[in-house]
PDB file of C-alpha atoms in Angstrom:
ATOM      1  CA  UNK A 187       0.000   0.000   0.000  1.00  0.00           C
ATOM      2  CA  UNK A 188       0.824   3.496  -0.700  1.00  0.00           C
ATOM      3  CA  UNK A 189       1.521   5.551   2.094  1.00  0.00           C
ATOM      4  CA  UNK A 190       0.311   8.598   0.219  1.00  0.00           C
ATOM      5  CA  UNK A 191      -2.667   7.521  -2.108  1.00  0.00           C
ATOM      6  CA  UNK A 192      -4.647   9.850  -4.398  1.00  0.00           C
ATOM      7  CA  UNK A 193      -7.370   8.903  -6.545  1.00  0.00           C
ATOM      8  CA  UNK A 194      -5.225   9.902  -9.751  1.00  0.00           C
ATOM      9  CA  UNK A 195      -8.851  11.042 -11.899  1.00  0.00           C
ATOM     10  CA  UNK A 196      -8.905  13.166 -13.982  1.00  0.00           C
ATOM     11  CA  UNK A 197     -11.902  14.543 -12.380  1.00  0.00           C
ATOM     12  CA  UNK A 198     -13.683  16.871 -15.627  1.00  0.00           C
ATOM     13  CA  UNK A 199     -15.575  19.719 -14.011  1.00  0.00           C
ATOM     14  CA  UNK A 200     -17.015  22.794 -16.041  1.00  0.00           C
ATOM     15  CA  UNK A 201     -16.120  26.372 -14.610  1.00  0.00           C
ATOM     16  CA  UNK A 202     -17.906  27.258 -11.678  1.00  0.00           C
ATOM     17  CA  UNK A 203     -18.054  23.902 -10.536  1.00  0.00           C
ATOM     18  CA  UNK A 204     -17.122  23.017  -6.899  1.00  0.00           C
ATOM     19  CA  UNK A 205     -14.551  19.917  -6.695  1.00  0.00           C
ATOM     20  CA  UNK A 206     -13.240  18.239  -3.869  1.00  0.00           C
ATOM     21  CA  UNK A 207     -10.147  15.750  -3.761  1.00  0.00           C
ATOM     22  CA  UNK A 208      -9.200  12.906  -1.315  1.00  0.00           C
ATOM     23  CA  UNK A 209      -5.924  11.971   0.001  1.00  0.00           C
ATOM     24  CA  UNK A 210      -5.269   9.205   2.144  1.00  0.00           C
ATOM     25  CA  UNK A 211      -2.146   8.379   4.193  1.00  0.00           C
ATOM     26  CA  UNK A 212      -1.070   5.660   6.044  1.00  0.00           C
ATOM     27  CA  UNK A 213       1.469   6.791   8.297  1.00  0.00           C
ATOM     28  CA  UNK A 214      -0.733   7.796  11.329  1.00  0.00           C
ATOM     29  CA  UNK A 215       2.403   9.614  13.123  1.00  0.00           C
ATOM     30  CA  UNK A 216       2.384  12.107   9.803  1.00  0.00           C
ATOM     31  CA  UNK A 217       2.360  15.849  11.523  1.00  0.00           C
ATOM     32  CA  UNK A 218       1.568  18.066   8.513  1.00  0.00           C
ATOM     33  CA  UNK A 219       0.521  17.588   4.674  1.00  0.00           C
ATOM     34  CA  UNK A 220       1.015  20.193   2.163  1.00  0.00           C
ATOM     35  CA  UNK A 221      -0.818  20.672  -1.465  1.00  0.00           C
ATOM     36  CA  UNK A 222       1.258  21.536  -4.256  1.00  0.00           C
ATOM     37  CA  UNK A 223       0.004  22.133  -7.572  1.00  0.00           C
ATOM     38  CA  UNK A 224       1.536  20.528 -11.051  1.00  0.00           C
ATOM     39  CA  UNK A 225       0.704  22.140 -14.326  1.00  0.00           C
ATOM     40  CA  UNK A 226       1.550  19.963 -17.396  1.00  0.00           C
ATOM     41  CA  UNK A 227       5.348  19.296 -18.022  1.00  0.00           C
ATOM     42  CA  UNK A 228       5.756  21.922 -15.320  1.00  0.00           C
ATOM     43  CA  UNK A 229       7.470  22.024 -11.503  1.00  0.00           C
ATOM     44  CA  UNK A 230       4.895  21.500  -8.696  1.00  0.00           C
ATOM     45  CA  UNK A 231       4.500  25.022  -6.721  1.00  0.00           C
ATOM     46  CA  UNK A 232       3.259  25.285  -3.288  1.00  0.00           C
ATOM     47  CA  UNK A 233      -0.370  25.965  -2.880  1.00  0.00           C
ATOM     48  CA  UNK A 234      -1.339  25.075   0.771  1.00  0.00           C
ATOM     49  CA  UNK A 235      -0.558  23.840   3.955  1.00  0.00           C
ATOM     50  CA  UNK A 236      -2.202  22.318   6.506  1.00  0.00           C
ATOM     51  CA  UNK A 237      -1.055  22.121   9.932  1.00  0.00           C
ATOM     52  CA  UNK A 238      -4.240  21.786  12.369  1.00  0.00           C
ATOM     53  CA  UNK A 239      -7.958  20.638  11.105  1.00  0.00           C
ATOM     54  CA  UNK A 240      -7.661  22.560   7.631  1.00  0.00           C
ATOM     55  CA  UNK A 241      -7.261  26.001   5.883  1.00  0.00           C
ATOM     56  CA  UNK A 242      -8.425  27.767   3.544  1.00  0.00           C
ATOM     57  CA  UNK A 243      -7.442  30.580   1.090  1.00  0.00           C
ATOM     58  CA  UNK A 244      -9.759  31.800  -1.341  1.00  0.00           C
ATOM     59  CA  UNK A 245     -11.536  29.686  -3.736  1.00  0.00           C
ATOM     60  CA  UNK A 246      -9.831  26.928  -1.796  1.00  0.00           C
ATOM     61  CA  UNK A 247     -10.255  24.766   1.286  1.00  0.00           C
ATOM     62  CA  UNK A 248      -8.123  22.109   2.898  1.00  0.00           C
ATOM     63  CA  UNK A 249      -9.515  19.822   5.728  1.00  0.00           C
ATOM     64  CA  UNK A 250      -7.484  17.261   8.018  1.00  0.00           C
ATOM     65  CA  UNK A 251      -9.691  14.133   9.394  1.00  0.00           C
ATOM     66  CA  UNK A 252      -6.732  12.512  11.640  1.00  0.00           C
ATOM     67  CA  UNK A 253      -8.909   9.841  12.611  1.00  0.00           C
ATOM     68  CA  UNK A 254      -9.706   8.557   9.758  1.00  0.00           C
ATOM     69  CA  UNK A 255      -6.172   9.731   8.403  1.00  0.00           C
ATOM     70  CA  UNK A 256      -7.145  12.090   5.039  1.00  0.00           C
ATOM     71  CA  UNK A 257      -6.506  15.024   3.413  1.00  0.00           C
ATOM     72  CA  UNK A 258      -9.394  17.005   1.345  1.00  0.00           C
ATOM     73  CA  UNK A 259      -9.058  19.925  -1.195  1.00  0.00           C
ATOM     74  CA  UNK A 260     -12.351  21.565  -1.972  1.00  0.00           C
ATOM     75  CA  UNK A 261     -11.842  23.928  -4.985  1.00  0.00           C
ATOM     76  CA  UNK A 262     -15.091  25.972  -4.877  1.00  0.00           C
ATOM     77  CA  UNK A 263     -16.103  27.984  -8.406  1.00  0.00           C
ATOM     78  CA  UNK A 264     -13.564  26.227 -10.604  1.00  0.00           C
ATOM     79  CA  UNK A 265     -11.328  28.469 -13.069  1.00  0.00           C
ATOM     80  CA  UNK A 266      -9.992  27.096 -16.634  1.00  0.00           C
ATOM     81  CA  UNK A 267      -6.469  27.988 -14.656  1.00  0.00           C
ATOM     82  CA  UNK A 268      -7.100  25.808 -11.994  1.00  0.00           C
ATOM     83  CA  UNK A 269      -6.583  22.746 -14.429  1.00  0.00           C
ATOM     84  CA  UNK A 270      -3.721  21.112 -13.117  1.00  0.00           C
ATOM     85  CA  UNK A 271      -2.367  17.911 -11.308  1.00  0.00           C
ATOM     86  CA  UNK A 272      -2.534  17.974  -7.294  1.00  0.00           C
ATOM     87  CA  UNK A 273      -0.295  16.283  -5.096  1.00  0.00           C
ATOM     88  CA  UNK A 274      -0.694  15.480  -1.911  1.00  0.00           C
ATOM     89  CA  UNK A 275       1.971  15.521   0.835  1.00  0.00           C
ATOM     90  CA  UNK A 276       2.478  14.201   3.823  1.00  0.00           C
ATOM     91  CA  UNK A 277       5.863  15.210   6.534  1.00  0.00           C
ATOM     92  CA  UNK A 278       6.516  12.708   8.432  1.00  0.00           C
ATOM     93  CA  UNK A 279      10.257  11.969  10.699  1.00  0.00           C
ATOM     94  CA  UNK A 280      12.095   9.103  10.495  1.00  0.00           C
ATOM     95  CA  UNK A 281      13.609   7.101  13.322  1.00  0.00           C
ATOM     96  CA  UNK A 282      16.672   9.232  13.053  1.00  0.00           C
ATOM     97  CA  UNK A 283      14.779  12.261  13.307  1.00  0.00           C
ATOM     98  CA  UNK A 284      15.238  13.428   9.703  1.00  0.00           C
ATOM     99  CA  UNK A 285      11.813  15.400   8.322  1.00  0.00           C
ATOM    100  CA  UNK A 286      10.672  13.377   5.322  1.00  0.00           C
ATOM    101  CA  UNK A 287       7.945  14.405   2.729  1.00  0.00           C
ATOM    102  CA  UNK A 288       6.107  12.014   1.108  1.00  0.00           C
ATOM    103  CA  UNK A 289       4.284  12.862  -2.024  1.00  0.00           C
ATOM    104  CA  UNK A 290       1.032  11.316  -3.664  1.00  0.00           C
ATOM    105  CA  UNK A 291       1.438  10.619  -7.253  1.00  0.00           C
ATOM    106  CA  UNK A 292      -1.341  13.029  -7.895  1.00  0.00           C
ATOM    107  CA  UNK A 293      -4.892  13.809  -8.898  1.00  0.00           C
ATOM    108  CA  UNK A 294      -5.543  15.089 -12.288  1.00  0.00           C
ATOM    109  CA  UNK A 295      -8.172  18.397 -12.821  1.00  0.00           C
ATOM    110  CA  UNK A 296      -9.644  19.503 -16.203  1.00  0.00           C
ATOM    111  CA  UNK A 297     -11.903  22.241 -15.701  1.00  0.00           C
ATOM    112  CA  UNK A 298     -14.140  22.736 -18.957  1.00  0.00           C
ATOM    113  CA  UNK A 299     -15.743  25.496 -20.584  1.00  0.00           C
TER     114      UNK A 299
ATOM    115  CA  UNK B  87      15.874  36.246  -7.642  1.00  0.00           C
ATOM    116  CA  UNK B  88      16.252  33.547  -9.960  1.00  0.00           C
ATOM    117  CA  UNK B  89      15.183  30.780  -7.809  1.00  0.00           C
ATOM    118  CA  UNK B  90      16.090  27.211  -8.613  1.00  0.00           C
ATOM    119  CA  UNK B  91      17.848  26.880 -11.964  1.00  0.00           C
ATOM    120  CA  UNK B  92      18.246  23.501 -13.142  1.00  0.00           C
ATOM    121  CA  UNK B  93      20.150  22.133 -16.744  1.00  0.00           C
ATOM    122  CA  UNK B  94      19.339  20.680 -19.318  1.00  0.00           C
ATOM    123  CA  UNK B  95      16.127  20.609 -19.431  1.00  0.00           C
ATOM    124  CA  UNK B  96      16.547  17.306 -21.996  1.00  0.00           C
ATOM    125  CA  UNK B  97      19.025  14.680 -22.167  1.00  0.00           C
ATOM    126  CA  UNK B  98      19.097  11.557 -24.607  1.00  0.00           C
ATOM    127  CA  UNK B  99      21.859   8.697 -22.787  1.00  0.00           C
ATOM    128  CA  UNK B 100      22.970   5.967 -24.395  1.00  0.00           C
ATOM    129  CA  UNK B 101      23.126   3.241 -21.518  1.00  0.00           C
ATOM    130  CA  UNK B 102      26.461   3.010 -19.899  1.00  0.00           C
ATOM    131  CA  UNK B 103      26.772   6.067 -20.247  1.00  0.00           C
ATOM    132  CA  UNK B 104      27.472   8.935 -17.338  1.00  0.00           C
ATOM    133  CA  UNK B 105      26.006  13.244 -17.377  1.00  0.00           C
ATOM    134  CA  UNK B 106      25.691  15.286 -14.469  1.00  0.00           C
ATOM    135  CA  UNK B 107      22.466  17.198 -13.929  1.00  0.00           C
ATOM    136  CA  UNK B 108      22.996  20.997 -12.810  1.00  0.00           C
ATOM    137  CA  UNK B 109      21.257  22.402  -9.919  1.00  0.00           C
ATOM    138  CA  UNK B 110      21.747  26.043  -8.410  1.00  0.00           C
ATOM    139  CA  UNK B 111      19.987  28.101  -6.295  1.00  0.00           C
ATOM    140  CA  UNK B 112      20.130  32.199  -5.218  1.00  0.00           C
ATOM    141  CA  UNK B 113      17.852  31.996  -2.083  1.00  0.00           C
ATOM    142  CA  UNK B 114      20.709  31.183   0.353  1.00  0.00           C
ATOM    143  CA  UNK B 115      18.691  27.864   0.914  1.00  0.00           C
ATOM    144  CA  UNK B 116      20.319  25.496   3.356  1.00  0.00           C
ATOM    145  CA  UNK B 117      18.595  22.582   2.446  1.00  0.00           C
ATOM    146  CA  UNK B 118      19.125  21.557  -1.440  1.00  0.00           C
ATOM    147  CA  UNK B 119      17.521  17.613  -2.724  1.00  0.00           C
ATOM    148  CA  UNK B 120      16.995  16.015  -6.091  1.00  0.00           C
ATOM    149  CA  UNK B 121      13.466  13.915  -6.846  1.00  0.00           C
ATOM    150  CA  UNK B 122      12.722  11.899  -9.963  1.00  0.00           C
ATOM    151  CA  UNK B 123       8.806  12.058 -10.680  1.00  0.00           C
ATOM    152  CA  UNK B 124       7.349   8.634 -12.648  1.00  0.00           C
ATOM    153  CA  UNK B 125       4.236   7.966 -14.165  1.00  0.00           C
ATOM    154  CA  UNK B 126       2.154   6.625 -11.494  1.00  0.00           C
ATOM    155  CA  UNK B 127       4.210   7.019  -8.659  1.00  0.00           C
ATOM    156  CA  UNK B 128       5.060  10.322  -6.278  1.00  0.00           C
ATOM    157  CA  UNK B 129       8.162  12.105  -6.293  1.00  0.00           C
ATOM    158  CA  UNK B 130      10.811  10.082  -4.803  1.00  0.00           C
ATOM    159  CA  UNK B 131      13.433  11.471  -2.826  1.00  0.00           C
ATOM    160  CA  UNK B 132      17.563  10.598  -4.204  1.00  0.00           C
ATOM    161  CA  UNK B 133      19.697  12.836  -2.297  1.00  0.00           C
ATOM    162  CA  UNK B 134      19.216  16.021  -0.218  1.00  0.00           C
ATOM    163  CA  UNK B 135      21.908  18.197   1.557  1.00  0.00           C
ATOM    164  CA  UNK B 136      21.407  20.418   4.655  1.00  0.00           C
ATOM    165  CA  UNK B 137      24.346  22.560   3.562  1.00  0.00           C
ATOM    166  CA  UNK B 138      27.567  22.744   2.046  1.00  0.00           C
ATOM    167  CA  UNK B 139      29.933  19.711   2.510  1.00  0.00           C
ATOM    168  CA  UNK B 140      26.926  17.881   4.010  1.00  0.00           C
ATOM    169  CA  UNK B 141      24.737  15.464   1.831  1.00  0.00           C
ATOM    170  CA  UNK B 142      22.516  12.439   2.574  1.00  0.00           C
ATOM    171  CA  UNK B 143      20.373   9.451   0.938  1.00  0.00           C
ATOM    172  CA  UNK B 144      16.962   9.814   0.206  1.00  0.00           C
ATOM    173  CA  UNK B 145      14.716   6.716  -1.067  1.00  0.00           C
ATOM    174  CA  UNK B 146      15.814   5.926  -4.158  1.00  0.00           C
ATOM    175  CA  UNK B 147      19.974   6.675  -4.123  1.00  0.00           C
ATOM    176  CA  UNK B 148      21.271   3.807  -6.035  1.00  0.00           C
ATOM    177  CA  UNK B 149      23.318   4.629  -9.462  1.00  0.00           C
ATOM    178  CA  UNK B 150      23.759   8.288  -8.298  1.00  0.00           C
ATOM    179  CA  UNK B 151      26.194  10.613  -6.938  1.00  0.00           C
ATOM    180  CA  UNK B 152      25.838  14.097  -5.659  1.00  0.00           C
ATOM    181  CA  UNK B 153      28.364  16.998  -3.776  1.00  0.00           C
ATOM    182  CA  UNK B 154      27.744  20.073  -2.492  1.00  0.00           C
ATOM    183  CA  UNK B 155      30.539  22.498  -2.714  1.00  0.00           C
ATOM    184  CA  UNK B 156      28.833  25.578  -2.175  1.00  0.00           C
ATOM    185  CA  UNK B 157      25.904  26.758  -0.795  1.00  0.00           C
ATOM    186  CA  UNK B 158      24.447  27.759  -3.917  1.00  0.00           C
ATOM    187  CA  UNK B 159      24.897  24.520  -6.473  1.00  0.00           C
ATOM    188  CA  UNK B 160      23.783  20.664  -6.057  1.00  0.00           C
ATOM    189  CA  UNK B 161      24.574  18.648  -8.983  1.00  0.00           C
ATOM    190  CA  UNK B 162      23.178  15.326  -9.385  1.00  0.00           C
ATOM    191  CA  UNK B 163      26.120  12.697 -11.147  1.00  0.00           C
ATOM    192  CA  UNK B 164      24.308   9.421 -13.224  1.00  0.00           C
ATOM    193  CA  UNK B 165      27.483   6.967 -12.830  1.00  0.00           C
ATOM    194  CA  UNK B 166      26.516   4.634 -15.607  1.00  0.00           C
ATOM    195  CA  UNK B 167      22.988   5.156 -16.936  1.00  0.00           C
ATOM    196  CA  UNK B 168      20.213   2.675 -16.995  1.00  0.00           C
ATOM    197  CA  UNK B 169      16.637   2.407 -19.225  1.00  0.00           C
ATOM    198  CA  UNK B 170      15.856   2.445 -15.260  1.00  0.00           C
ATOM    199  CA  UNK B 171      16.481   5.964 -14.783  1.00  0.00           C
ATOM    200  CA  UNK B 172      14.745   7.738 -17.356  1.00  0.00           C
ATOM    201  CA  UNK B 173      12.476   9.655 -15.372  1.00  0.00           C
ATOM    202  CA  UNK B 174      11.497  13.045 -14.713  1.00  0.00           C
ATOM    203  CA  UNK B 175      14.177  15.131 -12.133  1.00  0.00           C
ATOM    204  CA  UNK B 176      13.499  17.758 -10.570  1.00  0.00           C
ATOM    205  CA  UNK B 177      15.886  19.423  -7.892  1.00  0.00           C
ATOM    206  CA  UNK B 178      14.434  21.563  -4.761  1.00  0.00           C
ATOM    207  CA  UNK B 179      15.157  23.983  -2.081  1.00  0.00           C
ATOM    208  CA  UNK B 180      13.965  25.479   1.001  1.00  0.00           C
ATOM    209  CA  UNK B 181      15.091  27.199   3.651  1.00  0.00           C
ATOM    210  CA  UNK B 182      16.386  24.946   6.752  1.00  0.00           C
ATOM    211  CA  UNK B 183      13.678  25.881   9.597  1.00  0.00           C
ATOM    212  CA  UNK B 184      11.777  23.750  11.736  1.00  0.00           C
ATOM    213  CA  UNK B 185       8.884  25.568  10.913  1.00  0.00           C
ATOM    214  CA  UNK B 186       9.186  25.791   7.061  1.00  0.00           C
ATOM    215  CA  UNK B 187       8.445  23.003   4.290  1.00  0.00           C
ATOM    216  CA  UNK B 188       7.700  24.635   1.312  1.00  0.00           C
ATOM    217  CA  UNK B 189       9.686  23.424  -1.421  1.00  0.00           C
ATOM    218  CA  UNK B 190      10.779  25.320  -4.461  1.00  0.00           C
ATOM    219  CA  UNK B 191      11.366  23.525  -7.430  1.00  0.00           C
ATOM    220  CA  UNK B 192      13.495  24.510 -10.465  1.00  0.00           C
ATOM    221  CA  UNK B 193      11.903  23.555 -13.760  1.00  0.00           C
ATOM    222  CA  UNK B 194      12.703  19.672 -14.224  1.00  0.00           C
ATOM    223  CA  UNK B 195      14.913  17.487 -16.286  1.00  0.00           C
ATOM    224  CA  UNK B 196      13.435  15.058 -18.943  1.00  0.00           C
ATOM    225  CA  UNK B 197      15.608  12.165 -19.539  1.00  0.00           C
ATOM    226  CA  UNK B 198      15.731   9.205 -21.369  1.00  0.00           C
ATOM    227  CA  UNK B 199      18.307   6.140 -21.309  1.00  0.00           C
ATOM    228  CA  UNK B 200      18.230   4.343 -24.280  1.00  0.00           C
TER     229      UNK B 200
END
């Protein structure tokens, strides 16, 4: 199993649409997760964190559910720009205290006209 | 600011044979790592370094080599190629806090062993 698993889509939405991802760890002593958006042949960029139950900026929301150990990403009143691949990332330390990252190999978003 | 400049952005090996992949920063970043991105799967971690002279193994190390002379550059050395390592690489940085995690990637490496 995975320990960062992503339902890899693509989810098709048309604009205004609201669209919500899952992401699903399995490494219950993970401390923070992290959402970085991928555009096509591109470098992922940051695009949120989320330390405590969730945040949200803008158009977008994250949510933590520790118990039952996901991630969400609601993406309310989508854009044609917001078409992109989203990882999902988990920190997590190892036995010798080094800070890891794991990354989900990503979900896919096509927002249509 | 530049931010994280990485070369070539394609690369045709022949297997066998050996390139190094460029990396440099102009954030004064501490922390410096290379990840490979494959269909499928996440990014996978190779090497990182939490400063100059200091480097370390990530996940998938085998059949690479890095240094880190400087603060500013982190090349990544393919020994002897393999149809296993064509992948995607990309190289990051951040700065070396506690409290910080976000990554800054340059633009990625295509390769492809033949």
């Amino acid at each position: 199993r995975k320990e960062v698993e992503q339902d890899p889509g693509p989810f098709n939405v048309p604009e205004g649409a609201t669209v919500a991802f899952n992401c699903t760890y399995s490494n219950s002593a993970s401390q923070s997760f992290f959402w970085y958006r991928q555009d096509c042949r591109k470098e992922p960029k940051l695009l949120m964190s989320v330390y405590s139950s969730g945040n949200e900026d803008g158009r977008f929301t994250a949510q933590l559910n520790r118990a039952s150990q996901y991630i969400s990403l609601l993406i309310r009143d989508s854009k044609l720009s917001d078409s992109a691949t989203y990882l999902c990332v988990a920190l997590s330390f190892t036995s010798t205290g080094r800070r890891a990252l794991t990354f989900g190999s990503g979900t896919r978003l096509q927002v249509q006209p | 600011n530049a931010g994280v400049t990485q070369t070539p952005k394609f690369q045709v090996l022949k297997t066998g044979q050996s390139m190094t992949l460029q990396c440099a920063q102009d954030m004064n970043h501490e922390y410096m790592s290379w990840y490979r991105q494959d269909p499928g799967m996440g990014l996978r971690l190779i090497h990182y370094s939490v400063g100059a002279g200091i480097t370390d193994q990530g996940e998938v190390p085998n059949g690479y080599n890095v240094s880190r002379s400087t603060t500013e550059d982190f090349p990544l050395r393919l020994l002897s190629a393999a149809p296993s390592q064509t992948s995607v690489y990309f190289c990051a940085s951040r700065l070396d806090r506690a409290t910080n995690e976000k990554l800054f990637f340059g633009s990625g490496t295509q390769l492809s062993v033949l």
